[in-house]
PDB file of C-alpha atoms and ligand atoms in Angstrom:
ATOM      1  CA  MET A   1     -41.191 -48.700  26.194  1.00  0.00           C
ATOM      2  CA  VAL A   2     -41.659 -51.933  24.251  1.00  0.00           C
ATOM      3  CA  ASN A   3     -42.795 -53.852  27.325  1.00  0.00           C
ATOM      4  CA  ALA A   4     -45.233 -51.149  28.504  1.00  0.00           C
ATOM      5  CA  HIS A   5     -48.039 -52.984  26.715  1.00  0.00           C
ATOM      6  CA  PRO A   6     -49.535 -56.353  27.692  1.00  0.00           C
ATOM      7  CA  PRO A   7     -48.387 -59.384  25.696  1.00  0.00           C
ATOM      8  CA  TYR A   8     -49.942 -59.512  22.244  1.00  0.00           C
ATOM      9  CA  MET A   9     -49.885 -63.309  22.212  1.00  0.00           C
ATOM     10  CA  ASP A  10     -50.662 -65.279  25.371  1.00  0.00           C
ATOM     11  CA  GLY A  11     -49.032 -68.561  26.337  1.00  0.00           C
ATOM     12  CA  CYS A  12     -45.631 -68.072  24.702  1.00  0.00           C
ATOM     13  CA  ASP A  13     -42.519 -69.325  26.530  1.00  0.00           C
ATOM     14  CA  ASP A  14     -39.836 -68.495  23.976  1.00  0.00           C
ATOM     15  CA  ILE A  15     -40.893 -65.087  22.657  1.00  0.00           C
ATOM     16  CA  LEU A  16     -42.170 -61.789  24.051  1.00  0.00           C
ATOM     17  CA  THR A  17     -44.788 -59.917  22.058  1.00  0.00           C
ATOM     18  CA  SER A  18     -46.046 -56.366  22.336  1.00  0.00           C
ATOM     19  CA  LEU A  19     -48.274 -54.186  20.140  1.00  0.00           C
ATOM     20  CA  ASP A  20     -47.837 -50.419  20.510  1.00  0.00           C
ATOM     21  CA  ASP A  21     -50.236 -47.553  19.772  1.00  0.00           C
ATOM     22  CA  SER A  22     -48.572 -46.972  16.389  1.00  0.00           C
ATOM     23  CA  HIS A  23     -49.652 -50.390  15.070  1.00  0.00           C
ATOM     24  CA  VAL A  24     -46.156 -51.857  15.432  1.00  0.00           C
ATOM     25  CA  LEU A  25     -45.933 -55.399  16.769  1.00  0.00           C
ATOM     26  CA  THR A  26     -42.584 -56.263  18.355  1.00  0.00           C
ATOM     27  CA  ILE A  27     -41.590 -59.923  18.671  1.00  0.00           C
ATOM     28  CA  THR A  28     -38.557 -60.561  20.873  1.00  0.00           C
ATOM     29  CA  ILE A  29     -36.900 -63.966  20.775  1.00  0.00           C
ATOM     30  CA  ASN A  30     -36.200 -64.839  24.392  1.00  0.00           C
ATOM     31  CA  ARG A  31     -34.008 -67.913  24.986  1.00  0.00           C
ATOM     32  CA  PRO A  32     -30.797 -66.161  26.050  1.00  0.00           C
ATOM     33  CA  LYS A  33     -29.228 -69.216  27.721  1.00  0.00           C
ATOM     34  CA  ALA A  34     -29.318 -71.109  24.405  1.00  0.00           C
ATOM     35  CA  ARG A  35     -28.256 -68.038  22.403  1.00  0.00           C
ATOM     36  CA  ASN A  36     -31.871 -67.749  21.176  1.00  0.00           C
ATOM     37  CA  ALA A  37     -31.582 -71.094  19.341  1.00  0.00           C
ATOM     38  CA  LEU A  38     -34.733 -71.615  17.307  1.00  0.00           C
ATOM     39  CA  ARG A  39     -36.220 -74.746  18.795  1.00  0.00           C
ATOM     40  CA  THR A  40     -39.383 -75.989  17.114  1.00  0.00           C
ATOM     41  CA  GLN A  41     -41.629 -74.532  19.811  1.00  0.00           C
ATOM     42  CA  LEU A  42     -40.057 -71.108  19.302  1.00  0.00           C
ATOM     43  CA  LEU A  43     -40.648 -71.168  15.539  1.00  0.00           C
ATOM     44  CA  HIS A  44     -44.212 -72.315  16.226  1.00  0.00           C
ATOM     45  CA  GLU A  45     -44.767 -69.353  18.552  1.00  0.00           C
ATOM     46  CA  ILE A  46     -43.464 -66.894  15.946  1.00  0.00           C
ATOM     47  CA  ALA A  47     -45.651 -68.495  13.269  1.00  0.00           C
ATOM     48  CA  GLN A  48     -48.749 -68.410  15.516  1.00  0.00           C
ATOM     49  CA  THR A  49     -48.137 -64.746  16.349  1.00  0.00           C
ATOM     50  CA  LEU A  50     -47.729 -63.819  12.682  1.00  0.00           C
ATOM     51  CA  ASP A  51     -50.847 -65.812  11.870  1.00  0.00           C
ATOM     52  CA  LYS A  52     -52.823 -63.742  14.369  1.00  0.00           C
ATOM     53  CA  ALA A  53     -51.210 -60.505  13.134  1.00  0.00           C
ATOM     54  CA  THR A  54     -52.103 -61.287   9.521  1.00  0.00           C
ATOM     55  CA  SER A  55     -55.825 -60.871  10.168  1.00  0.00           C
ATOM     56  CA  ASP A  56     -55.487 -58.124  12.790  1.00  0.00           C
ATOM     57  CA  ASP A  57     -55.930 -54.646  11.267  1.00  0.00           C
ATOM     58  CA  ASN A  58     -54.287 -53.168  14.340  1.00  0.00           C
ATOM     59  CA  VAL A  59     -50.953 -54.639  13.223  1.00  0.00           C
ATOM     60  CA  ARG A  60     -49.418 -52.783  10.301  1.00  0.00           C
ATOM     61  CA  CYS A  61     -45.719 -53.554  10.688  1.00  0.00           C
ATOM     62  CA  VAL A  62     -43.660 -56.051  12.702  1.00  0.00           C
ATOM     63  CA  VAL A  63     -40.242 -55.720  14.312  1.00  0.00           C
ATOM     64  CA  LEU A  64     -38.467 -58.999  15.016  1.00  0.00           C
ATOM     65  CA  THR A  65     -35.518 -58.883  17.397  1.00  0.00           C
ATOM     66  CA  GLY A  66     -33.440 -61.078  19.683  1.00  0.00           C
ATOM     67  CA  GLY A  67     -32.579 -58.304  22.119  1.00  0.00           C
ATOM     68  CA  ASP A  68     -29.236 -56.610  22.809  1.00  0.00           C
ATOM     69  CA  LYS A  69     -26.795 -59.537  22.656  1.00  0.00           C
ATOM     70  CA  VAL A  70     -27.870 -62.150  20.128  1.00  0.00           C
ATOM     71  CA  PHE A  71     -30.424 -62.409  17.348  1.00  0.00           C
ATOM     72  CA  ALA A  72     -30.418 -66.222  17.061  1.00  0.00           C
ATOM     73  CA  ALA A  73     -27.706 -68.907  16.861  1.00  0.00           C
ATOM     74  CA  GLY A  74     -29.707 -70.995  14.387  1.00  0.00           C
ATOM     75  CA  ALA A  75     -31.830 -74.088  14.808  1.00  0.00           C
ATOM     76  CA  ASP A  76     -31.576 -75.821  18.163  1.00  0.00           C
ATOM     77  CA  ILE A  77     -28.784 -78.302  17.479  1.00  0.00           C
ATOM     78  CA  THR A  78     -29.855 -80.594  20.334  1.00  0.00           C
ATOM     79  CA  GLU A  79     -33.111 -81.225  18.433  1.00  0.00           C
ATOM     80  CA  MET A  80     -31.100 -82.415  15.429  1.00  0.00           C
ATOM     81  CA  ALA A  81     -29.244 -85.222  17.161  1.00  0.00           C
ATOM     82  CA  ASP A  82     -31.853 -87.957  16.636  1.00  0.00           C
ATOM     83  CA  LYS A  83     -33.461 -86.561  13.515  1.00  0.00           C
ATOM     84  CA  THR A  84     -33.442 -88.764  10.392  1.00  0.00           C
ATOM     85  CA  SER A  85     -33.909 -87.779   6.731  1.00  0.00           C
ATOM     86  CA  VAL A  86     -37.545 -88.883   6.875  1.00  0.00           C
ATOM     87  CA  GLY A  87     -37.939 -86.921  10.115  1.00  0.00           C
ATOM     88  CA  VAL A  88     -36.706 -83.807   8.307  1.00  0.00           C
ATOM     89  CA  LEU A  89     -39.132 -84.342   5.423  1.00  0.00           C
ATOM     90  CA  GLN A  90     -42.009 -84.623   7.922  1.00  0.00           C
ATOM     91  CA  ASP A  91     -40.746 -81.841  10.161  1.00  0.00           C
ATOM     92  CA  PRO A  92     -43.476 -79.397  11.298  1.00  0.00           C
ATOM     93  CA  ARG A  93     -40.819 -76.681  11.135  1.00  0.00           C
ATOM     94  CA  ALA A  94     -41.391 -76.491   7.380  1.00  0.00           C
ATOM     95  CA  ASN A  95     -44.971 -75.318   8.027  1.00  0.00           C
ATOM     96  CA  HIS A  96     -43.764 -72.679  10.474  1.00  0.00           C
ATOM     97  CA  TRP A  97     -41.238 -71.401   7.933  1.00  0.00           C
ATOM     98  CA  ARG A  98     -44.017 -71.250   5.318  1.00  0.00           C
ATOM     99  CA  THR A  99     -46.167 -69.105   7.623  1.00  0.00           C
ATOM    100  CA  ILE A 100     -43.232 -66.774   8.227  1.00  0.00           C
ATOM    101  CA  ARG A 101     -42.463 -66.600   4.499  1.00  0.00           C
ATOM    102  CA  ASP A 102     -46.088 -65.848   3.625  1.00  0.00           C
ATOM    103  CA  PHE A 103     -46.607 -63.124   6.249  1.00  0.00           C
ATOM    104  CA  PRO A 104     -48.008 -60.331   4.067  1.00  0.00           C
ATOM    105  CA  LYS A 105     -47.198 -57.237   6.149  1.00  0.00           C
ATOM    106  CA  PRO A 106     -43.830 -55.459   6.320  1.00  0.00           C
ATOM    107  CA  MET A 107     -41.426 -56.997   8.827  1.00  0.00           C
ATOM    108  CA  ILE A 108     -38.122 -55.519  10.013  1.00  0.00           C
ATOM    109  CA  ALA A 109     -35.310 -57.463  11.683  1.00  0.00           C
ATOM    110  CA  ALA A 110     -33.423 -55.630  14.441  1.00  0.00           C
ATOM    111  CA  VAL A 111     -30.210 -57.664  14.687  1.00  0.00           C
ATOM    112  CA  ASN A 112     -27.600 -57.532  17.443  1.00  0.00           C
ATOM    113  CA  GLY A 113     -24.894 -60.150  18.017  1.00  0.00           C
ATOM    114  CA  PHE A 114     -24.876 -63.584  16.414  1.00  0.00           C
ATOM    115  CA  CYS A 115     -27.287 -64.080  13.530  1.00  0.00           C
ATOM    116  CA  LEU A 116     -26.433 -67.586  12.355  1.00  0.00           C
ATOM    117  CA  GLY A 117     -27.852 -70.503  10.404  1.00  0.00           C
ATOM    118  CA  GLY A 118     -31.636 -70.582  10.781  1.00  0.00           C
ATOM    119  CA  GLY A 119     -31.278 -67.265  12.638  1.00  0.00           C
ATOM    120  CA  ASN A 120     -29.853 -65.623   9.533  1.00  0.00           C
ATOM    121  CA  GLU A 121     -32.521 -67.333   7.434  1.00  0.00           C
ATOM    122  CA  LEU A 122     -35.151 -65.883   9.772  1.00  0.00           C
ATOM    123  CA  ALA A 123     -33.623 -62.409   9.452  1.00  0.00           C
ATOM    124  CA  MET A 124     -33.608 -62.796   5.653  1.00  0.00           C
ATOM    125  CA  HIS A 125     -37.328 -63.634   5.754  1.00  0.00           C
ATOM    126  CA  CYS A 126     -37.755 -60.078   7.073  1.00  0.00           C
ATOM    127  CA  ASP A 127     -38.098 -57.262   4.536  1.00  0.00           C
ATOM    128  CA  ILE A 128     -35.508 -54.881   5.973  1.00  0.00           C
ATOM    129  CA  LEU A 129     -32.544 -55.643   8.266  1.00  0.00           C
ATOM    130  CA  ILE A 130     -31.106 -53.127  10.702  1.00  0.00           C
ATOM    131  CA  ALA A 131     -27.978 -54.248  12.527  1.00  0.00           C
ATOM    132  CA  GLY A 132     -26.000 -53.206  15.555  1.00  0.00           C
ATOM    133  CA  LYS A 133     -22.222 -52.902  15.091  1.00  0.00           C
ATOM    134  CA  ASN A 134     -21.842 -56.092  17.130  1.00  0.00           C
ATOM    135  CA  ALA A 135     -23.883 -58.182  14.670  1.00  0.00           C
ATOM    136  CA  GLN A 136     -22.271 -61.202  13.016  1.00  0.00           C
ATOM    137  CA  PHE A 137     -23.989 -62.992  10.155  1.00  0.00           C
ATOM    138  CA  GLY A 138     -23.269 -66.517   8.998  1.00  0.00           C
ATOM    139  CA  GLN A 139     -24.466 -69.867   7.705  1.00  0.00           C
ATOM    140  CA  PRO A 140     -22.177 -72.199   9.696  1.00  0.00           C
ATOM    141  CA  GLU A 141     -24.205 -75.368   9.049  1.00  0.00           C
ATOM    142  CA  ILE A 142     -21.204 -76.827   7.169  1.00  0.00           C
ATOM    143  CA  ASN A 143     -19.486 -77.180  10.564  1.00  0.00           C
ATOM    144  CA  LEU A 144     -22.244 -79.648  11.488  1.00  0.00           C
ATOM    145  CA  GLY A 145     -21.934 -81.628   8.235  1.00  0.00           C
ATOM    146  CA  ILE A 146     -25.142 -80.119   6.823  1.00  0.00           C
ATOM    147  CA  ILE A 147     -26.266 -77.082   4.789  1.00  0.00           C
ATOM    148  CA  PRO A 148     -28.843 -74.321   5.309  1.00  0.00           C
ATOM    149  CA  GLY A 149     -32.404 -75.708   5.164  1.00  0.00           C
ATOM    150  CA  ALA A 150     -34.746 -72.716   5.201  1.00  0.00           C
ATOM    151  CA  GLY A 151     -33.765 -71.069   1.941  1.00  0.00           C
ATOM    152  CA  GLY A 152     -30.405 -69.706   3.120  1.00  0.00           C
ATOM    153  CA  THR A 153     -28.425 -70.814   0.074  1.00  0.00           C
ATOM    154  CA  GLN A 154     -30.887 -69.052  -2.209  1.00  0.00           C
ATOM    155  CA  ARG A 155     -31.803 -65.888  -0.316  1.00  0.00           C
ATOM    156  CA  LEU A 156     -28.218 -65.175   0.750  1.00  0.00           C
ATOM    157  CA  THR A 157     -26.987 -65.556  -2.834  1.00  0.00           C
ATOM    158  CA  ALA A 158     -29.746 -63.249  -4.075  1.00  0.00           C
ATOM    159  CA  MET A 159     -28.845 -60.664  -1.440  1.00  0.00           C
ATOM    160  CA  ILE A 160     -25.030 -60.636  -1.399  1.00  0.00           C
ATOM    161  CA  GLY A 161     -24.005 -62.395  -4.633  1.00  0.00           C
ATOM    162  CA  LYS A 162     -22.547 -65.790  -5.450  1.00  0.00           C
ATOM    163  CA  SER A 163     -18.933 -65.375  -4.338  1.00  0.00           C
ATOM    164  CA  LYS A 164     -19.664 -63.964  -0.880  1.00  0.00           C
ATOM    165  CA  ALA A 165     -22.553 -66.412  -0.337  1.00  0.00           C
ATOM    166  CA  MET A 166     -20.361 -69.358  -1.369  1.00  0.00           C
ATOM    167  CA  ARG A 167     -17.673 -68.211   1.039  1.00  0.00           C
ATOM    168  CA  LEU A 168     -20.073 -68.061   3.978  1.00  0.00           C
ATOM    169  CA  VAL A 169     -21.887 -71.316   3.169  1.00  0.00           C
ATOM    170  CA  LEU A 170     -18.732 -73.328   2.369  1.00  0.00           C
ATOM    171  CA  SER A 171     -16.372 -72.008   5.057  1.00  0.00           C
ATOM    172  CA  GLY A 172     -18.759 -71.215   7.903  1.00  0.00           C
ATOM    173  CA  GLU A 173     -17.054 -67.810   8.280  1.00  0.00           C
ATOM    174  CA  PHE A 174     -19.047 -64.883   9.653  1.00  0.00           C
ATOM    175  CA  LEU A 175     -19.745 -61.497   8.063  1.00  0.00           C
ATOM    176  CA  SER A 176     -19.429 -58.386  10.246  1.00  0.00           C
ATOM    177  CA  ALA A 177     -22.227 -55.832  10.400  1.00  0.00           C
ATOM    178  CA  GLU A 178     -20.230 -53.358   8.300  1.00  0.00           C
ATOM    179  CA  ASP A 179     -19.423 -56.002   5.653  1.00  0.00           C
ATOM    180  CA  ALA A 180     -23.056 -57.102   5.674  1.00  0.00           C
ATOM    181  CA  GLU A 181     -24.130 -53.529   4.994  1.00  0.00           C
ATOM    182  CA  ARG A 182     -21.586 -53.171   2.185  1.00  0.00           C
ATOM    183  CA  ALA A 183     -22.781 -56.462   0.706  1.00  0.00           C
ATOM    184  CA  GLY A 184     -26.437 -55.376   0.777  1.00  0.00           C
ATOM    185  CA  LEU A 185     -27.670 -57.771   3.457  1.00  0.00           C
ATOM    186  CA  VAL A 186     -28.552 -54.987   5.899  1.00  0.00           C
ATOM    187  CA  SER A 187     -29.858 -51.500   5.224  1.00  0.00           C
ATOM    188  CA  GLU A 188     -28.307 -49.707   8.203  1.00  0.00           C
ATOM    189  CA  VAL A 189     -25.703 -50.273  10.929  1.00  0.00           C
ATOM    190  CA  CYS A 190     -25.886 -48.470  14.250  1.00  0.00           C
ATOM    191  CA  GLU A 191     -24.734 -48.663  17.859  1.00  0.00           C
ATOM    192  CA  PRO A 192     -26.162 -51.886  19.341  1.00  0.00           C
ATOM    193  CA  GLU A 193     -28.192 -50.033  21.961  1.00  0.00           C
ATOM    194  CA  LEU A 194     -29.973 -48.124  19.173  1.00  0.00           C
ATOM    195  CA  THR A 195     -30.864 -51.066  16.924  1.00  0.00           C
ATOM    196  CA  LEU A 196     -34.342 -51.706  18.294  1.00  0.00           C
ATOM    197  CA  GLU A 197     -35.077 -47.986  18.553  1.00  0.00           C
ATOM    198  CA  LYS A 198     -34.138 -47.386  14.918  1.00  0.00           C
ATOM    199  CA  ALA A 199     -36.046 -50.433  13.712  1.00  0.00           C
ATOM    200  CA  THR A 200     -39.110 -49.333  15.691  1.00  0.00           C
ATOM    201  CA  ALA A 201     -38.930 -45.779  14.332  1.00  0.00           C
ATOM    202  CA  LEU A 202     -38.774 -47.130  10.790  1.00  0.00           C
ATOM    203  CA  ALA A 203     -41.610 -49.549  11.525  1.00  0.00           C
ATOM    204  CA  ARG A 204     -43.738 -46.662  12.828  1.00  0.00           C
ATOM    205  CA  LYS A 205     -43.033 -44.681   9.666  1.00  0.00           C
ATOM    206  CA  ILE A 206     -44.100 -47.672   7.556  1.00  0.00           C
ATOM    207  CA  ALA A 207     -47.148 -48.255   9.775  1.00  0.00           C
ATOM    208  CA  SER A 208     -48.304 -44.691   9.086  1.00  0.00           C
ATOM    209  CA  LYS A 209     -48.544 -45.413   5.350  1.00  0.00           C
ATOM    210  CA  ALA A 210     -51.607 -46.821   3.615  1.00  0.00           C
ATOM    211  CA  PRO A 211     -51.738 -50.454   4.849  1.00  0.00           C
ATOM    212  CA  VAL A 212     -53.017 -52.000   1.615  1.00  0.00           C
ATOM    213  CA  ALA A 213     -50.385 -50.145  -0.409  1.00  0.00           C
ATOM    214  CA  ALA A 214     -47.692 -51.335   2.019  1.00  0.00           C
ATOM    215  CA  ARG A 215     -48.787 -54.969   1.654  1.00  0.00           C
ATOM    216  CA  LEU A 216     -48.853 -54.748  -2.124  1.00  0.00           C
ATOM    217  CA  ALA A 217     -45.518 -52.928  -2.174  1.00  0.00           C
ATOM    218  CA  LYS A 218     -43.978 -55.794  -0.159  1.00  0.00           C
ATOM    219  CA  GLU A 219     -45.538 -58.395  -2.420  1.00  0.00           C
ATOM    220  CA  SER A 220     -44.330 -56.556  -5.525  1.00  0.00           C
ATOM    221  CA  VAL A 221     -40.735 -56.194  -4.322  1.00  0.00           C
ATOM    222  CA  LEU A 222     -40.656 -59.888  -3.381  1.00  0.00           C
ATOM    223  CA  LYS A 223     -41.792 -60.780  -6.911  1.00  0.00           C
ATOM    224  CA  ALA A 224     -38.417 -59.501  -8.108  1.00  0.00           C
ATOM    225  CA  SER A 225     -36.725 -62.532  -6.588  1.00  0.00           C
ATOM    226  CA  ASP A 226     -39.011 -64.997  -4.812  1.00  0.00           C
ATOM    227  CA  GLY A 227     -40.358 -66.746  -7.922  1.00  0.00           C
ATOM    228  CA  LEU A 228     -36.826 -67.234  -9.202  1.00  0.00           C
ATOM    229  CA  LEU A 229     -35.749 -68.748  -5.888  1.00  0.00           C
ATOM    230  CA  ALA A 230     -38.528 -71.335  -5.565  1.00  0.00           C
ATOM    231  CA  GLU A 231     -36.807 -74.129  -7.496  1.00  0.00           C
ATOM    232  CA  GLY A 232     -33.535 -73.630  -5.604  1.00  0.00           C
ATOM    233  CA  ILE A 233     -35.313 -73.629  -2.253  1.00  0.00           C
ATOM    234  CA  ALA A 234     -37.040 -76.931  -3.089  1.00  0.00           C
ATOM    235  CA  PHE A 235     -33.679 -78.441  -4.099  1.00  0.00           C
ATOM    236  CA  GLU A 236     -31.982 -77.157  -0.947  1.00  0.00           C
ATOM    237  CA  ARG A 237     -34.705 -78.689   1.226  1.00  0.00           C
ATOM    238  CA  LYS A 238     -34.177 -82.158  -0.320  1.00  0.00           C
ATOM    239  CA  ALA A 239     -30.388 -81.861  -0.056  1.00  0.00           C
ATOM    240  CA  PHE A 240     -30.793 -80.784   3.590  1.00  0.00           C
ATOM    241  CA  ALA A 241     -32.926 -83.869   4.314  1.00  0.00           C
ATOM    242  CA  LEU A 242     -30.470 -86.158   2.489  1.00  0.00           C
ATOM    243  CA  LEU A 243     -27.583 -84.942   4.634  1.00  0.00           C
ATOM    244  CA  PHE A 244     -29.400 -86.191   7.734  1.00  0.00           C
ATOM    245  CA  ALA A 245     -28.626 -89.723   6.513  1.00  0.00           C
ATOM    246  CA  THR A 246     -24.860 -89.154   6.660  1.00  0.00           C
ATOM    247  CA  ASP A 247     -22.441 -90.152   9.404  1.00  0.00           C
ATOM    248  CA  ASP A 248     -20.829 -86.734   9.021  1.00  0.00           C
ATOM    249  CA  LYS A 249     -24.040 -85.039  10.207  1.00  0.00           C
ATOM    250  CA  SER A 250     -24.062 -87.280  13.306  1.00  0.00           C
ATOM    251  CA  GLU A 251     -20.395 -86.480  13.890  1.00  0.00           C
ATOM    252  CA  GLY A 252     -20.925 -82.725  13.379  1.00  0.00           C
ATOM    253  CA  VAL A 253     -23.862 -82.542  15.796  1.00  0.00           C
ATOM    254  CA  SER A 254     -22.107 -84.763  18.387  1.00  0.00           C
ATOM    255  CA  ALA A 255     -18.954 -82.655  18.149  1.00  0.00           C
ATOM    256  CA  PHE A 256     -20.936 -79.456  18.802  1.00  0.00           C
ATOM    257  CA  MET A 257     -22.674 -80.962  21.828  1.00  0.00           C
ATOM    258  CA  GLU A 258     -19.408 -82.391  23.170  1.00  0.00           C
ATOM    259  CA  LYS A 259     -17.652 -79.046  22.536  1.00  0.00           C
ATOM    260  CA  ARG A 260     -14.919 -80.539  20.316  1.00  0.00           C
ATOM    261  CA  LYS A 261     -13.786 -80.318  16.689  1.00  0.00           C
ATOM    262  CA  PRO A 262     -15.608 -82.650  14.270  1.00  0.00           C
ATOM    263  CA  ASN A 263     -13.724 -85.358  12.377  1.00  0.00           C
ATOM    264  CA  PHE A 264     -15.519 -85.662   9.042  1.00  0.00           C
ATOM    265  CA  LYS A 265     -14.995 -88.830   6.953  1.00  0.00           C
ATOM    266  CA  GLY A 266     -17.036 -88.161   3.804  1.00  0.00           C
ATOM    267  CA  HIS A 267     -19.853 -90.639   4.315  1.00  0.00           C
TER     268      HIS A 267
HETATM  269  N1  LIG B   1     -28.484 -74.874  19.407  1.00  0.00           N
HETATM  270  C1  LIG B   1     -28.509 -75.287  20.704  1.00  0.00           C
HETATM  271  N2  LIG B   1     -27.751 -74.735  21.672  1.00  0.00           N
HETATM  272  C2  LIG B   1     -26.940 -73.712  21.301  1.00  0.00           C
HETATM  273  C3  LIG B   1     -26.861 -73.239  19.985  1.00  0.00           C
HETATM  274  C4  LIG B   1     -27.696 -73.867  19.006  1.00  0.00           C
HETATM  275  N3  LIG B   1     -27.711 -73.453  17.732  1.00  0.00           N
HETATM  276  N4  LIG B   1     -25.962 -72.231  19.951  1.00  0.00           N
HETATM  277  C5  LIG B   1     -25.489 -72.094  21.212  1.00  0.00           C
HETATM  278  N5  LIG B   1     -26.088 -72.980  22.016  1.00  0.00           N
HETATM  279  C6  LIG B   1     -25.860 -73.179  23.468  1.00  0.00           C
HETATM  280  C7  LIG B   1     -24.510 -73.813  23.703  1.00  0.00           C
HETATM  281  O1  LIG B   1     -24.560 -75.208  23.585  1.00  0.00           O
HETATM  282  C8  LIG B   1     -24.229 -73.372  25.143  1.00  0.00           C
HETATM  283  O2  LIG B   1     -24.976 -74.166  26.005  1.00  0.00           O
HETATM  284  P1  LIG B   1     -24.415 -74.576  27.471  1.00  0.00           P
HETATM  285  O3  LIG B   1     -23.081 -75.236  27.241  1.00  0.00           O
HETATM  286  O4  LIG B   1     -24.312 -73.249  28.200  1.00  0.00           O
HETATM  287  O5  LIG B   1     -25.473 -75.482  28.019  1.00  0.00           O
HETATM  288  C9  LIG B   1     -24.839 -71.966  25.165  1.00  0.00           C
HETATM  289  O6  LIG B   1     -25.790 -71.905  24.097  1.00  0.00           O
HETATM  290  C10 LIG B   1     -23.823 -70.877  24.927  1.00  0.00           C
HETATM  291  O7  LIG B   1     -23.091 -71.206  23.759  1.00  0.00           O
HETATM  292  P2  LIG B   1     -21.521 -70.990  23.653  1.00  0.00           P
HETATM  293  O8  LIG B   1     -20.866 -71.335  24.938  1.00  0.00           O
HETATM  294  O9  LIG B   1     -21.061 -71.714  22.436  1.00  0.00           O
HETATM  295  O10 LIG B   1     -21.455 -69.406  23.453  1.00  0.00           O
HETATM  296  P3  LIG B   1     -20.408 -68.531  22.666  1.00  0.00           P
HETATM  297  O11 LIG B   1     -20.796 -67.113  22.926  1.00  0.00           O
HETATM  298  O12 LIG B   1     -18.989 -68.965  22.969  1.00  0.00           O
HETATM  299  O13 LIG B   1     -20.663 -68.858  21.104  1.00  0.00           O
HETATM  300  C11 LIG B   1     -22.004 -69.179  19.125  1.00  0.00           C
HETATM  301  C12 LIG B   1     -21.848 -68.507  20.528  1.00  0.00           C
HETATM  302  C13 LIG B   1     -23.399 -68.795  18.634  1.00  0.00           C
HETATM  303  C14 LIG B   1     -20.946 -68.653  18.165  1.00  0.00           C
HETATM  304  C15 LIG B   1     -21.837 -70.704  19.285  1.00  0.00           C
HETATM  305  O14 LIG B   1     -22.666 -71.157  20.342  1.00  0.00           O
HETATM  306  C16 LIG B   1     -22.207 -71.466  18.033  1.00  0.00           C
HETATM  307  O15 LIG B   1     -21.390 -71.604  17.121  1.00  0.00           O
HETATM  308  N6  LIG B   1     -23.442 -71.976  17.987  1.00  0.00           N
HETATM  309  C17 LIG B   1     -23.910 -72.829  16.895  1.00  0.00           C
HETATM  310  C18 LIG B   1     -24.174 -72.029  15.657  1.00  0.00           C
HETATM  311  C19 LIG B   1     -24.661 -72.895  14.511  1.00  0.00           C
HETATM  312  O16 LIG B   1     -23.975 -73.849  14.097  1.00  0.00           O
HETATM  313  N7  LIG B   1     -25.830 -72.605  13.997  1.00  0.00           N
HETATM  314  C20 LIG B   1     -26.410 -73.337  12.879  1.00  0.00           C
HETATM  315  C21 LIG B   1     -27.368 -74.374  13.423  1.00  0.00           C
HETATM  316  S1  LIG B   1     -28.055 -75.376  12.101  1.00  0.00           S
HETATM  317  C22 LIG B   1     -34.951 -76.624   8.856  1.00  0.00           C
HETATM  318  C23 LIG B   1     -34.557 -75.425   8.353  1.00  0.00           C
HETATM  319  C24 LIG B   1     -33.435 -74.774   8.865  1.00  0.00           C
HETATM  320  C25 LIG B   1     -32.690 -75.359   9.861  1.00  0.00           C
HETATM  321  C26 LIG B   1     -33.128 -76.570  10.370  1.00  0.00           C
HETATM  322  C27 LIG B   1     -34.249 -77.216   9.861  1.00  0.00           C
HETATM  323  N8  LIG B   1     -36.110 -77.297   8.287  1.00  0.00           N
HETATM  324  C28 LIG B   1     -36.881 -76.639   7.256  1.00  0.00           C
HETATM  325  C29 LIG B   1     -36.487 -78.616   8.730  1.00  0.00           C
HETATM  326  C30 LIG B   1     -31.537 -74.654  10.360  1.00  0.00           C
HETATM  327  C31 LIG B   1     -30.401 -75.272  10.766  1.00  0.00           C
HETATM  328  C32 LIG B   1     -29.405 -74.519  11.573  1.00  0.00           C
HETATM  329  O17 LIG B   1     -29.570 -73.361  11.886  1.00  0.00           O
END
């Protein structure tokens, strides 16, 4: 059903896009071989699509999904190998994240499978999360010798509380779909084959409401937390960049690519 319409955005390699007759735009992350890892091009394609959708009255609600098996396994770790602290500070990814953050229309994440690192941060940029029972949420950046860099430390803490957020960020453990629902990260858990259907049905309901009211409702709800998070997000970003100067980051990224355990030294 989703693919019955022509692509909404031409020229994308990493995402599929489709706008239905109910004003719902579906964006499907489509790099299954790399577990939907968010390489820079992919983030750029999402940002470009949302940019177009912002000024398109035909789009009233967006569903963002990674398909049946995986939402996204985070940033593309192979892109991190040669990146320096200065490279992080100048990274175009920050602009793409800003576009995603500033998207003014309601956006729902339909999450199946792994939703990790930048993938979880992307899901948390959405306004409502619906998860399949097979979903697993986490911020495992610590395993690479780094920390979340797109607001994860702040948004996760706001959504699930300090103790649970600390546990995820410090240990790299994952949260099951049921635990994520109990913690308030997701609004509904369902069978994985129903996740997109449920998210689309909710998106259609939202798209039938008054569009200006929906935009202002989103903006108002975000005011409850976003302003308070801004300082923490700026701090996190600098700390993230600083960690790219450490040997432990090089070791963590090398260990992932060589499929072995990292040996962190503390410098
Ligand atoms: N990047 C690149 N490739 C990945 C990947 C990733 N994040 N995750 C998986 N892959 C690749 C694997 O290398 C493997 O490739 P081949 O060996 O087949 O060539 C293939 O996908 C399948 O992976 P696995 O064999 O590991 O599959 P499993 O089902 O056994 O495990 C897994 C799936 C998702 C649990 C595992 O792959 C995994 O732990 N992946 C890494 C998860 C992770 O550490 N994510 C955090 C990444 S750091 C920024 C803001 C934010 C960020 C960056 C910048 N700025 C504002 C500048 C965000 C940072 C992160 O997200």
